[in-house]
Short mmCIF file of C-alpha atoms in Angstrom, two decimals:
data_model
loop_
_atom_site.label_atom_id
_atom_site.label_comp_id
_atom_site.label_asym_id
_atom_site.label_seq_id
_atom_site.Cartn_x
_atom_site.Cartn_y
_atom_site.Cartn_z
CA MET A 12 -26.13 -8.16 0.36
CA THR A 13 -26.88 -11.24 2.44
CA GLU A 14 -24.10 -13.85 2.35
CA GLU A 15 -25.06 -17.08 0.55
CA LEU A 16 -23.68 -20.17 2.27
CA TYR A 17 -24.81 -23.25 0.33
CA VAL A 18 -26.44 -24.24 -2.95
CA LEU A 19 -28.36 -27.49 -2.46
CA PRO A 20 -30.95 -29.47 -4.43
CA ALA A 21 -34.56 -28.44 -3.95
CA SER A 22 -37.11 -31.00 -2.84
CA PHE A 23 -39.68 -32.29 -5.31
CA GLY A 24 -42.37 -30.18 -3.67
CA GLN A 25 -40.23 -27.07 -3.91
CA ARG A 26 -39.58 -27.77 -7.59
CA ARG A 27 -43.31 -28.04 -8.22
CA LEU A 28 -44.07 -24.71 -6.58
CA TRP A 29 -41.13 -23.02 -8.33
CA LEU A 30 -42.40 -24.35 -11.66
CA ALA A 31 -45.94 -23.23 -10.87
CA GLU A 32 -44.75 -19.72 -10.13
CA GLN A 33 -42.95 -19.56 -13.48
CA THR A 34 -46.29 -20.23 -15.20
CA ARG A 35 -48.06 -17.62 -13.05
CA PRO A 36 -45.63 -14.82 -12.17
CA ASP A 37 -46.64 -12.25 -9.56
CA THR A 38 -49.03 -14.64 -7.87
CA SER A 39 -49.83 -15.24 -4.20
CA LEU A 40 -51.41 -18.65 -4.83
CA TYR A 41 -48.74 -20.41 -2.80
CA THR A 42 -48.52 -17.99 0.11
CA MET A 43 -49.43 -19.15 3.61
CA GLY A 44 -50.67 -16.63 6.14
CA THR A 45 -51.07 -17.15 9.88
CA ALA A 46 -52.65 -14.42 11.99
CA LEU A 47 -52.93 -14.30 15.76
CA ARG A 48 -54.69 -11.63 17.79
CA LEU A 49 -52.47 -10.89 20.78
CA ARG A 50 -54.08 -9.07 23.69
CA GLY A 51 -51.83 -8.00 26.53
CA ALA A 52 -48.47 -6.34 27.11
CA LEU A 53 -46.41 -7.55 24.16
CA ASP A 54 -42.59 -7.28 24.26
CA VAL A 55 -41.85 -6.56 20.59
CA PRO A 56 -38.00 -6.69 20.87
CA ALA A 57 -38.27 -10.10 22.55
CA LEU A 58 -40.61 -11.24 19.80
CA GLU A 59 -38.14 -10.09 17.11
CA ARG A 60 -35.30 -11.82 18.93
CA ALA A 61 -37.34 -15.04 19.17
CA LEU A 62 -38.25 -14.94 15.48
CA THR A 63 -34.61 -14.29 14.56
CA GLU A 64 -33.57 -17.36 16.53
CA VAL A 65 -36.19 -19.58 14.83
CA VAL A 66 -34.98 -18.48 11.39
CA ALA A 67 -31.36 -19.09 12.44
CA ARG A 68 -32.24 -22.63 13.60
CA HIS A 69 -34.08 -23.60 10.40
CA GLU A 70 -32.02 -23.04 7.26
CA VAL A 71 -35.07 -23.41 5.02
CA LEU A 72 -36.55 -20.17 6.40
CA ARG A 73 -33.50 -18.26 5.10
CA SER A 74 -33.38 -20.01 1.74
CA VAL A 75 -34.40 -18.90 -1.75
CA LEU A 76 -35.14 -20.98 -4.85
CA ARG A 77 -33.32 -20.51 -8.14
CA LEU A 78 -32.66 -22.35 -11.37
CA THR A 79 -28.97 -23.33 -11.40
CA GLY A 80 -28.04 -25.01 -14.65
CA ALA A 81 -30.78 -27.51 -15.41
CA GLU A 82 -32.02 -27.95 -11.83
CA VAL A 83 -33.96 -25.98 -9.24
CA SER A 84 -31.83 -25.36 -6.14
CA GLN A 85 -32.36 -24.00 -2.66
CA VAL A 86 -29.78 -21.37 -1.79
CA VAL A 87 -29.19 -21.09 1.97
CA ARG A 88 -28.21 -17.67 3.29
CA ALA A 89 -26.40 -16.66 6.46
CA PRO A 90 -28.55 -15.80 9.51
CA GLU A 91 -29.35 -12.15 10.09
CA PRO A 92 -31.76 -10.23 12.34
CA VAL A 93 -35.44 -10.54 11.45
CA LYS A 94 -37.39 -7.31 11.68
CA ILE A 95 -41.12 -7.15 12.35
CA THR A 96 -42.92 -4.52 10.29
CA THR A 97 -45.39 -2.55 12.39
CA VAL A 98 -48.54 -1.34 10.67
CA GLU A 99 -51.18 1.10 11.94
CA VAL A 100 -54.49 0.77 10.14
CA GLY A 101 -57.30 2.19 12.24
CA GLY A 102 -60.92 1.24 11.84
CA GLY A 103 -61.05 -1.72 14.22
CA LEU A 104 -60.44 -5.42 13.78
CA ASP A 105 -62.31 -5.78 10.48
CA ALA A 106 -60.12 -3.14 8.84
CA VAL A 107 -57.01 -4.74 10.31
CA VAL A 108 -57.96 -8.19 8.99
CA ALA A 109 -58.63 -6.70 5.57
CA GLU A 110 -55.19 -5.08 5.58
CA ALA A 111 -53.63 -8.37 6.68
CA GLY A 112 -55.30 -10.04 3.70
CA ARG A 113 -53.83 -7.39 1.40
CA LEU A 114 -50.35 -7.89 2.86
CA ALA A 115 -50.65 -11.66 2.47
CA ALA A 116 -51.48 -11.17 -1.22
CA VAL A 117 -48.17 -9.44 -1.98
CA PRO A 118 -46.20 -11.95 -4.08
CA PHE A 119 -42.80 -13.33 -3.09
CA ASP A 120 -39.77 -13.27 -5.35
CA LEU A 121 -38.54 -16.86 -4.93
CA GLY A 122 -35.07 -16.04 -6.19
CA ALA A 123 -34.54 -12.86 -4.16
CA GLY A 124 -36.35 -13.63 -0.91
CA PRO A 125 -36.74 -13.50 1.97
CA LEU A 126 -39.60 -16.02 1.90
CA LEU A 127 -40.91 -15.03 5.32
CA ARG A 128 -42.49 -11.71 6.27
CA CYS A 129 -43.77 -10.70 9.68
CA HIS A 130 -46.20 -7.86 10.41
CA LEU A 131 -47.58 -6.51 13.65
CA LEU A 132 -50.83 -4.64 13.04
CA TRP A 133 -52.15 -2.34 15.73
CA VAL A 134 -55.77 -2.99 16.74
CA GLY A 135 -55.83 -1.03 20.01
CA ASP A 136 -53.88 -0.45 23.19
CA ASP A 137 -52.23 -3.78 24.11
CA ASP A 138 -54.13 -5.33 21.21
CA HIS A 139 -52.26 -6.44 18.09
CA LEU A 140 -52.57 -8.79 15.14
CA LEU A 141 -49.39 -10.77 14.57
CA GLN A 142 -49.17 -11.96 10.98
CA LEU A 143 -46.65 -14.43 9.57
CA VAL A 144 -46.62 -14.60 5.77
CA VAL A 145 -44.51 -17.47 4.41
CA HIS A 146 -44.15 -19.00 0.96
CA HIS A 147 -45.49 -22.56 0.88
CA SER A 148 -42.19 -23.83 -0.56
CA VAL A 149 -40.57 -23.46 2.89
CA LEU A 150 -43.53 -24.19 5.16
CA ASP A 151 -46.52 -26.48 5.46
CA GLY A 152 -49.34 -26.87 7.99
CA GLU A 153 -47.43 -29.02 10.48
CA SER A 154 -44.44 -26.71 10.17
CA THR A 155 -46.61 -23.77 11.19
CA GLN A 156 -47.23 -25.44 14.53
CA VAL A 157 -43.50 -26.16 14.93
CA LEU A 158 -42.74 -22.51 14.22
CA LEU A 159 -45.31 -21.20 16.68
CA GLY A 160 -44.19 -23.68 19.35
CA GLU A 161 -40.56 -22.60 19.09
CA LEU A 162 -41.57 -18.95 18.97
CA THR A 163 -43.47 -19.44 22.23
CA THR A 164 -40.54 -21.14 23.98
CA LEU A 165 -38.01 -18.54 22.87
CA TYR A 166 -40.23 -15.52 23.58
CA ARG A 167 -41.00 -16.74 27.09
CA ALA A 168 -37.31 -17.31 27.82
CA PHE A 169 -36.26 -13.90 26.51
CA VAL A 170 -38.99 -12.10 28.47
CA GLU A 171 -38.16 -13.99 31.67
CA GLY A 172 -34.40 -13.69 31.21
CA THR A 173 -33.80 -17.44 31.18
CA GLU A 174 -31.92 -19.67 28.76
CA PRO A 175 -34.22 -21.11 26.09
CA GLU A 176 -34.49 -24.89 26.08
CA LEU A 177 -34.76 -26.09 22.51
CA PRO A 178 -33.02 -29.30 21.46
CA GLU A 179 -30.48 -29.17 18.67
CA LEU A 180 -32.04 -30.09 15.33
CA PRO A 181 -30.94 -33.51 14.07
CA LEU A 182 -31.27 -32.51 10.41
CA GLN A 183 -32.03 -29.59 8.15
CA TYR A 184 -34.64 -29.50 5.40
CA ALA A 185 -31.97 -29.80 2.70
CA ASP A 186 -30.99 -33.17 4.20
CA TYR A 187 -34.55 -34.32 3.61
CA ALA A 188 -34.42 -33.12 -0.01
CA LEU A 189 -31.21 -35.10 -0.59
CA TRP A 190 -32.67 -38.20 1.09
CA GLN A 191 -35.84 -37.90 -0.99
CA GLN A 192 -33.84 -37.73 -4.24
CA GLY A 193 -31.71 -40.66 -3.11
CA ARG A 194 -34.78 -42.79 -2.44
CA LEU A 195 -36.00 -42.13 -5.95
CA ASP A 196 -32.62 -42.66 -7.63
CA SER A 197 -32.09 -45.97 -5.81
CA GLY A 198 -35.23 -47.48 -7.32
CA ALA A 199 -36.82 -47.88 -3.88
CA LEU A 200 -40.04 -46.25 -5.11
CA GLU A 201 -40.51 -48.22 -8.34
CA ASP A 202 -43.22 -50.40 -6.76
CA GLN A 203 -45.11 -47.27 -5.74
CA LEU A 204 -44.83 -45.83 -9.24
CA ALA A 205 -46.16 -49.09 -10.69
CA TYR A 206 -49.11 -48.95 -8.28
CA TRP A 207 -50.04 -45.42 -9.31
CA ARG A 208 -49.66 -46.16 -13.02
CA GLY A 209 -52.20 -48.95 -12.66
CA ARG A 210 -54.49 -47.08 -10.30
CA LEU A 211 -54.76 -43.97 -12.49
CA ALA A 212 -54.87 -45.70 -15.88
CA GLY A 213 -57.83 -44.36 -17.86
CA ALA A 214 -58.77 -41.70 -15.29
CA GLU A 215 -60.53 -38.72 -16.89
CA GLU A 216 -60.57 -35.02 -16.15
CA LEU A 217 -63.33 -33.87 -13.80
CA ARG A 218 -65.85 -31.96 -15.93
CA LEU A 219 -68.04 -29.87 -13.63
CA PRO A 220 -70.69 -27.84 -15.49
CA ALA A 221 -69.54 -24.28 -14.92
CA ASP A 222 -71.48 -21.04 -15.02
CA HIS A 223 -68.79 -19.42 -17.17
CA PRO A 224 -66.33 -20.74 -19.78
CA ARG A 225 -62.83 -21.35 -18.54
CA PRO A 226 -60.88 -18.12 -19.21
CA ALA A 227 -57.76 -18.08 -21.32
CA VAL A 228 -55.97 -16.12 -18.57
CA PRO A 229 -57.08 -17.31 -15.12
CA THR A 230 -57.34 -15.02 -12.12
CA PHE A 231 -57.92 -17.84 -9.57
CA ALA A 232 -60.35 -15.59 -7.66
CA SER A 233 -62.56 -17.68 -5.39
CA ALA A 234 -65.51 -17.58 -3.03
CA THR A 235 -66.42 -19.79 -0.09
CA ALA A 236 -69.57 -21.31 1.34
CA PRO A 237 -69.77 -22.82 4.85
CA VAL A 238 -70.31 -26.50 5.62
CA ARG A 239 -71.07 -28.03 9.00
CA ILE A 240 -71.78 -31.67 9.78
CA PRO A 241 -72.93 -32.48 13.34
CA ALA A 242 -70.90 -34.93 15.38
CA ALA A 243 -73.80 -37.36 15.67
CA ALA A 244 -73.85 -37.95 11.91
CA ILE A 245 -70.11 -38.60 11.75
CA ARG A 246 -70.19 -40.94 14.76
CA ARG A 247 -73.10 -42.92 13.34
CA LEU A 248 -71.28 -43.58 10.08
CA ARG A 249 -67.95 -44.27 11.73
CA GLU A 250 -69.33 -46.69 14.28
CA THR A 251 -71.98 -48.57 12.34
CA VAL A 252 -71.00 -48.69 8.67
CA ALA A 253 -67.48 -50.05 8.21
CA ALA A 254 -64.59 -51.04 10.45
CA GLY A 255 -61.56 -48.82 10.14
CA VAL A 256 -63.44 -45.87 8.68
CA THR A 257 -62.09 -42.47 9.71
CA THR A 258 -63.68 -39.04 9.56
CA PRO A 259 -61.57 -37.98 6.53
CA MET A 260 -62.79 -41.10 4.70
CA ILE A 261 -66.39 -40.21 5.46
CA ALA A 262 -65.86 -36.68 4.16
CA LEU A 263 -64.19 -38.02 1.01
CA ALA A 264 -67.00 -40.49 0.30
CA ALA A 265 -69.64 -37.75 0.56
CA TYR A 266 -67.52 -35.33 -1.49
CA ALA A 267 -67.06 -37.95 -4.21
CA VAL A 268 -70.83 -38.46 -4.35
CA VAL A 269 -71.40 -34.71 -4.77
CA LEU A 270 -68.75 -34.47 -7.49
CA ALA A 271 -70.22 -37.46 -9.35
CA ARG A 272 -73.78 -36.16 -9.14
CA TRP A 273 -72.68 -32.64 -10.12
CA SER A 274 -70.55 -33.72 -13.08
CA GLY A 275 -72.58 -36.70 -14.25
CA GLN A 276 -69.38 -38.78 -14.17
CA ASP A 277 -69.17 -42.05 -12.27
CA ASP A 278 -65.37 -42.02 -11.92
CA VAL A 279 -63.78 -39.17 -9.96
CA VAL A 280 -60.26 -38.45 -8.70
CA VAL A 281 -59.71 -36.27 -5.63
CA ALA A 282 -56.35 -34.92 -4.49
CA VAL A 283 -55.68 -35.48 -0.78
CA PRO A 284 -52.65 -34.04 1.05
CA VAL A 285 -50.58 -36.31 3.31
CA GLY A 286 -48.04 -35.23 5.91
CA GLY A 287 -44.90 -36.55 4.22
CA ARG A 288 -42.90 -36.83 7.46
CA THR A 289 -42.12 -40.52 7.20
CA GLU A 290 -39.21 -40.50 9.68
CA VAL A 291 -39.24 -39.38 13.31
CA GLU A 292 -36.18 -37.17 12.69
CA LEU A 293 -38.28 -34.97 10.43
CA GLU A 294 -40.91 -34.12 13.04
CA PRO A 295 -39.12 -31.11 14.64
CA LEU A 296 -38.20 -29.57 11.27
CA ILE A 297 -39.79 -26.67 9.43
CA GLY A 298 -40.18 -27.14 5.68
CA PHE A 299 -42.42 -28.23 2.84
CA PHE A 300 -42.95 -31.95 3.49
CA VAL A 301 -46.58 -32.38 2.50
CA ASN A 302 -47.21 -34.67 -0.48
CA THR A 303 -50.37 -35.27 -2.52
CA VAL A 304 -52.07 -38.57 -3.26
CA ALA A 305 -54.86 -39.02 -5.81
CA VAL A 306 -57.77 -41.09 -4.50
CA ARG A 307 -59.91 -42.51 -7.29
CA VAL A 308 -63.54 -43.42 -6.53
CA ASP A 309 -65.72 -45.55 -8.82
CA LEU A 310 -69.46 -44.85 -8.50
CA ALA A 311 -70.59 -46.89 -11.52
CA GLY A 312 -73.72 -48.96 -11.05
CA ASP A 313 -75.32 -46.60 -8.53
CA PRO A 314 -73.88 -48.16 -5.35
CA SER A 315 -75.14 -47.45 -1.87
CA PHE A 316 -73.36 -44.84 0.22
CA GLU A 317 -72.20 -47.62 2.51
CA ALA A 318 -70.54 -49.38 -0.45
CA VAL A 319 -68.90 -46.12 -1.54
CA LEU A 320 -67.59 -45.57 1.98
CA ARG A 321 -66.08 -49.05 2.10
CA GLN A 322 -64.45 -48.45 -1.28
CA VAL A 323 -63.08 -45.10 -0.14
CA ARG A 324 -61.66 -46.73 3.00
CA ASP A 325 -59.78 -49.33 0.94
CA ALA A 326 -58.65 -46.80 -1.71
CA SER A 327 -57.44 -44.36 0.96
CA LEU A 328 -55.46 -47.00 2.84
CA ALA A 329 -53.83 -48.13 -0.40
CA ALA A 330 -53.02 -44.52 -1.29
CA TYR A 331 -51.45 -43.88 2.13
CA ALA A 332 -49.36 -47.04 1.72
CA HIS A 333 -47.98 -45.62 -1.55
CA ALA A 334 -47.70 -41.99 -0.44
CA GLU A 335 -43.93 -41.62 -0.49
CA LEU A 336 -43.69 -41.19 -4.26
CA PRO A 337 -43.51 -37.43 -4.92
CA PHE A 338 -46.62 -36.28 -6.73
CA GLU A 339 -44.48 -34.17 -9.04
CA HIS A 340 -42.56 -37.26 -10.19
CA LEU A 341 -45.82 -39.15 -10.63
CA VAL A 342 -47.17 -36.47 -12.99
CA ASP A 343 -44.03 -36.56 -15.11
CA GLN A 344 -44.02 -40.36 -15.27
CA VAL A 345 -47.75 -40.99 -15.83
CA ARG A 346 -47.93 -38.19 -18.44
CA PRO A 347 -51.67 -37.52 -18.25
CA ASP A 348 -53.43 -35.55 -20.96
CA ARG A 349 -52.49 -31.93 -20.30
CA ARG A 350 -54.47 -28.84 -21.18
CA ALA A 351 -53.77 -25.19 -20.59
CA GLY A 352 -55.28 -23.92 -17.33
CA VAL A 353 -56.19 -27.39 -15.99
CA LEU A 354 -54.26 -29.22 -13.26
CA PRO A 355 -53.04 -32.69 -14.22
CA ILE A 356 -54.54 -35.85 -12.63
CA ALA A 357 -56.85 -34.13 -10.10
CA GLN A 358 -58.78 -30.86 -10.47
CA THR A 359 -60.20 -30.84 -6.94
CA MET A 360 -58.82 -31.35 -3.43
CA LEU A 361 -60.13 -32.35 -0.01
CA THR A 362 -58.31 -31.30 3.16
CA VAL A 363 -59.41 -32.47 6.61
CA GLN A 364 -57.59 -31.09 9.63
CA PRO A 365 -57.70 -33.58 12.54
CA THR A 366 -58.62 -30.77 14.92
CA ALA A 367 -59.23 -27.08 14.51
CA VAL A 368 -55.82 -25.38 14.49
CA SER A 369 -55.07 -23.76 17.82
CA GLY A 370 -53.38 -20.46 18.33
CA GLY A 371 -50.10 -22.15 19.22
CA PHE A 372 -48.61 -19.01 20.83
CA ALA A 373 -49.13 -19.24 24.57
CA VAL A 374 -47.06 -16.93 26.78
CA PRO A 375 -47.65 -15.26 30.15
CA GLY A 376 -49.45 -11.95 30.02
CA VAL A 377 -50.62 -12.32 26.42
CA ARG A 378 -53.82 -13.98 25.25
CA ALA A 379 -53.54 -15.40 21.72
CA GLU A 380 -56.48 -16.13 19.45
CA PRO A 381 -56.19 -17.35 15.83
CA VAL A 382 -57.83 -15.05 13.29
CA PRO A 383 -58.80 -16.51 9.90
CA LEU A 384 -57.64 -14.53 6.89
CA PRO A 385 -59.70 -14.25 3.70
CA GLN A 386 -59.29 -17.11 1.21
CA ASP A 387 -59.73 -15.47 -2.16
CA ARG A 388 -57.40 -17.44 -4.47
CA LEU A 389 -57.68 -21.08 -5.49
CA VAL A 390 -55.61 -23.13 -7.93
CA PHE A 391 -58.11 -26.05 -8.00
CA ASP A 392 -61.51 -25.71 -9.66
CA VAL A 393 -63.17 -26.53 -6.32
CA LYS A 394 -61.86 -27.55 -2.93
CA LEU A 395 -63.42 -28.80 0.29
CA ASP A 396 -61.51 -27.57 3.34
CA VAL A 397 -62.81 -28.79 6.71
CA ALA A 398 -61.59 -29.39 10.26
CA GLU A 399 -62.67 -32.07 12.72
CA GLN A 400 -63.56 -30.76 16.16
CA ASP A 401 -65.10 -33.12 18.72
CA ASP A 402 -66.24 -35.34 15.80
CA ALA A 403 -68.10 -32.51 14.06
CA LEU A 404 -66.89 -31.27 10.67
CA THR A 405 -66.74 -27.54 10.10
CA GLY A 406 -65.25 -25.67 7.20
CA VAL A 407 -65.85 -24.29 3.74
CA LEU A 408 -66.30 -25.34 0.16
CA ILE A 409 -64.25 -23.07 -2.09
CA GLY A 410 -64.84 -22.54 -5.79
CA ARG A 411 -63.23 -20.40 -8.46
CA THR A 412 -65.56 -17.54 -9.27
CA GLU A 413 -64.28 -17.28 -12.84
CA LEU A 414 -65.98 -20.67 -13.32
CA PHE A 415 -68.78 -20.76 -10.75
CA ASP A 416 -71.17 -18.14 -9.40
CA PRO A 417 -71.27 -17.80 -5.60
CA GLU A 418 -74.80 -19.26 -5.67
CA THR A 419 -73.45 -22.42 -7.32
CA ILE A 420 -70.68 -22.73 -4.76
CA ALA A 421 -73.24 -22.37 -1.97
CA LEU A 422 -75.44 -25.02 -3.62
CA ALA A 423 -72.52 -27.45 -3.81
CA ALA A 424 -71.77 -26.85 -0.12
CA ARG A 425 -75.39 -27.50 0.77
CA SER A 426 -75.30 -30.66 -1.34
CA PHE A 427 -72.35 -31.99 0.66
CA THR A 428 -74.19 -31.34 3.92
CA ASN A 429 -77.40 -32.95 2.64
CA VAL A 430 -75.64 -36.03 1.31
CA LEU A 431 -73.78 -36.69 4.55
CA ARG A 432 -76.70 -36.10 6.86
CA SER A 433 -78.98 -38.30 4.77
CA ALA A 434 -76.37 -41.05 4.43
CA ALA A 435 -75.87 -41.08 8.20
CA THR A 436 -79.59 -41.77 8.63
CA ALA A 437 -79.78 -44.45 5.92
CA PRO A 438 -76.31 -45.57 4.74
CA GLY A 439 -77.83 -48.21 2.47
CA THR A 440 -79.38 -45.52 0.26
CA ALA A 441 -78.24 -45.58 -3.36
CA VAL A 442 -76.07 -42.66 -4.46
CA SER A 443 -78.73 -41.50 -6.94
CA ALA A 444 -81.34 -41.27 -4.17
CA LEU A 445 -79.32 -39.09 -1.80
CA PRO A 446 -80.51 -35.46 -1.74
CA CYS A 447 -78.03 -33.49 -3.82
CA PRO A 448 -79.37 -30.14 -5.10
CA ILE A 449 -76.35 -29.56 -7.35
CA ALA A 450 -77.13 -32.71 -9.38
CA GLY A 451 -78.17 -32.02 -12.94
CA ARG A 452 -77.36 -28.33 -12.70
CA ALA A 453 -77.05 -26.86 -16.17
CA GLY A 454 -73.99 -24.93 -17.16
CA VAL A 455 -71.31 -24.56 -19.77
CA THR A 456 -68.79 -27.32 -20.12
CA THR A 457 -65.42 -26.64 -18.52
CA VAL A 458 -63.70 -28.75 -21.16
CA ALA A 459 -62.92 -27.01 -24.42
CA GLU A 460 -63.59 -28.90 -27.62
CA PRO A 461 -60.36 -30.44 -28.88
CA ALA A 462 -58.63 -28.07 -31.24
CA ALA A 463 -58.44 -29.21 -34.82
CA PRO A 464 -54.98 -30.63 -35.44
CA ALA A 465 -52.66 -28.34 -37.29
CA ALA A 466 -52.60 -29.14 -40.96
CA ALA A 467 -49.71 -31.41 -41.81
CA GLY A 468 -47.06 -29.52 -43.67
CA ASP A 469 -45.56 -30.56 -46.94
CA GLY A 470 -42.42 -32.66 -46.78
CA ASP A 471 -41.09 -34.73 -43.90
CA GLY A 472 -42.07 -32.67 -40.85
CA THR A 473 -39.02 -30.44 -40.78
CA PRO A 474 -39.41 -26.85 -39.52
CA SER A 475 -40.53 -24.38 -42.16
CA THR A 476 -41.14 -21.09 -40.30
CA PRO A 477 -38.81 -18.97 -38.12
CA ALA A 478 -40.82 -19.90 -34.99
CA GLU A 479 -40.64 -23.60 -35.83
CA HIS A 480 -36.88 -23.39 -36.41
CA LEU A 481 -36.39 -21.61 -33.06
CA LEU A 482 -38.52 -24.12 -31.14
CA ALA A 483 -36.91 -27.09 -32.87
CA GLY A 484 -33.48 -25.83 -31.81
CA LEU A 485 -34.66 -25.41 -28.21
CA TRP A 486 -36.20 -28.87 -28.19
CA ARG A 487 -33.00 -30.46 -29.47
CA GLU A 488 -30.94 -28.69 -26.81
CA VAL A 489 -33.24 -29.17 -23.83
CA LEU A 490 -34.43 -32.70 -24.70
CA GLU A 491 -30.93 -33.69 -25.84
CA LEU A 492 -32.15 -35.07 -29.16
CA ALA A 493 -30.30 -35.14 -32.46
CA GLU A 494 -33.43 -34.48 -34.51
CA VAL A 495 -37.02 -33.43 -33.83
CA GLY A 496 -40.00 -33.12 -36.12
CA VAL A 497 -42.59 -30.39 -35.96
CA ASP A 498 -45.29 -32.96 -35.12
CA ASP A 499 -43.35 -34.79 -32.38
CA GLU A 500 -45.13 -34.69 -29.00
CA PHE A 501 -43.19 -32.86 -26.26
CA TYR A 502 -43.84 -35.16 -23.30
CA ALA A 503 -43.52 -38.34 -25.36
CA SER A 504 -40.10 -37.10 -26.50
CA GLY A 505 -38.80 -36.92 -22.93
CA GLY A 506 -40.24 -33.58 -21.90
CA ASN A 507 -41.32 -32.78 -18.36
CA SER A 508 -42.38 -29.73 -16.40
CA LEU A 509 -38.86 -28.53 -15.61
CA ARG A 510 -37.75 -28.90 -19.23
CA ALA A 511 -40.84 -26.98 -20.30
CA VAL A 512 -39.77 -24.08 -18.08
CA ARG A 513 -36.27 -24.16 -19.54
CA ILE A 514 -37.73 -23.89 -23.06
CA VAL A 515 -39.91 -20.96 -21.98
CA MET A 516 -36.95 -19.14 -20.40
CA GLN A 517 -34.61 -19.74 -23.33
CA ALA A 518 -37.30 -18.66 -25.81
CA ARG A 519 -37.68 -15.46 -23.80
CA GLU A 520 -33.94 -14.84 -24.04
CA ALA A 521 -34.30 -15.20 -27.82
CA GLY A 522 -37.02 -12.55 -27.84
CA VAL A 523 -40.01 -14.89 -28.12
CA GLU A 524 -42.59 -14.83 -25.33
CA LEU A 525 -43.89 -18.38 -24.95
CA PRO A 526 -46.38 -18.52 -22.04
CA MET A 527 -45.98 -21.65 -19.95
CA ASN A 528 -49.70 -22.41 -20.09
CA VAL A 529 -49.45 -22.53 -23.89
CA LEU A 530 -46.71 -25.15 -23.69
CA LEU A 531 -48.86 -27.19 -21.32
CA GLY A 532 -51.72 -27.08 -23.79
CA GLU A 533 -49.94 -27.29 -27.16
CA HIS A 534 -47.51 -30.19 -27.22
CA THR A 535 -45.97 -30.07 -30.71
CA ILE A 536 -43.63 -27.58 -32.35
CA ARG A 537 -46.25 -26.98 -35.05
CA GLY A 538 -48.98 -26.32 -32.48
CA LEU A 539 -46.77 -24.07 -30.36
CA ALA A 540 -45.62 -22.04 -33.33
CA ALA A 541 -49.23 -21.56 -34.40
CA ALA A 542 -50.26 -20.57 -30.86
CA ILE A 543 -47.64 -17.84 -30.54
CA ARG A 544 -47.87 -16.60 -34.13
#
């Protein structure tokens, strides 16, 4: 058994992903896969040695996540050799990529680990697909480039017989987690919390007309449709519409227009990831630093696209200025309306890579080429995922197929392209006049009718059934309350996501299976007891 060295607090991002995996066990939603086609004479022992050294340098890559007491912790293990699993598939590159997708879909056990797997799939003589599969709780997009850069340096040195030149790391990821908690505990982020409370007050759930009712048990299966915006359109908007406008802001303005026209709502909230590396000492580290900000766009009054773009510029800059507050803490503090199967605050995300991600692995005698792996799982209802390359935008719009047919996803992607191209030609055009084929599309509502409140029981709200007595006892223990009533609201009584997981786990120990998504949708003891009856 691998020696365990330290037990340290998890970061807020790690807690969120650990919590999410408790609600959806055996999932690969938070798995990151990187695949490189390597053509040339590959020294596999040198590659294993290089990967072993990277994992030894970065404690987070040999950590696991567990619930210790009332908190989620990262448990750091001792370094040990990393083995690369070789796989022979046959059938050419397409078959190899399909197998890589299957391997990437194998869930991680966050408490058992390891949270990194490496495969080498044979394509042909001197032709391999190198696949790194890592849980998102220990890696983000910027960290992938750090990992590949170090892997390159170490592999080259081991092949050439020279001493690798990598500077000593100033910190480890656990130091960042401690610093992050300290910033919050000190009150340094209270101003940011106040900003977000005001900014998100009254924001509503995005209600996109779906082709199918939201399922009680989601599969998160998804489909993609391509989007491509020529560089000329982006340059025209960036140079002539508003000072300080960036390409991600242009994409967000057009995406907000599509979402508003599609949903019929004039107030939309879009999740946008931000790097999270606020200090220079964090730049050489591998870990999960990325945070999420919620950009709210008001399209009331049928403004012009130019006006929307200016608003998005100002809203984005304000969001970036308040981006240190962990999104997980924001959700617990703002306490938005919560419903089973629906993400809180934002149900859609936009990601814009500044440039198309390069292969990152450049060594003599081997030609590396990134190979995209299938994206077939999505936690958001829809997501726009694009990269900026020489000013052009290229990427995909992804939608959950349990909600939307592939034809609808393709129509939404075409709507984004049409809106942006038309706005670039005439930025003064009103939002309602921009060509948007998805607008007015009929479908079923994705929002369930509010359930009728449970009938008030006789007496003073004390538990009356075995399930209510069990849940009341758990609430008193976990929420540290002397008394609770069957109609008290969980989050208003001091509940949060972590405490919800503790209730689920303790109920399971008592022989009662209480699905996490039920607790997120039914907030009173009476409602929960009725839901699990």
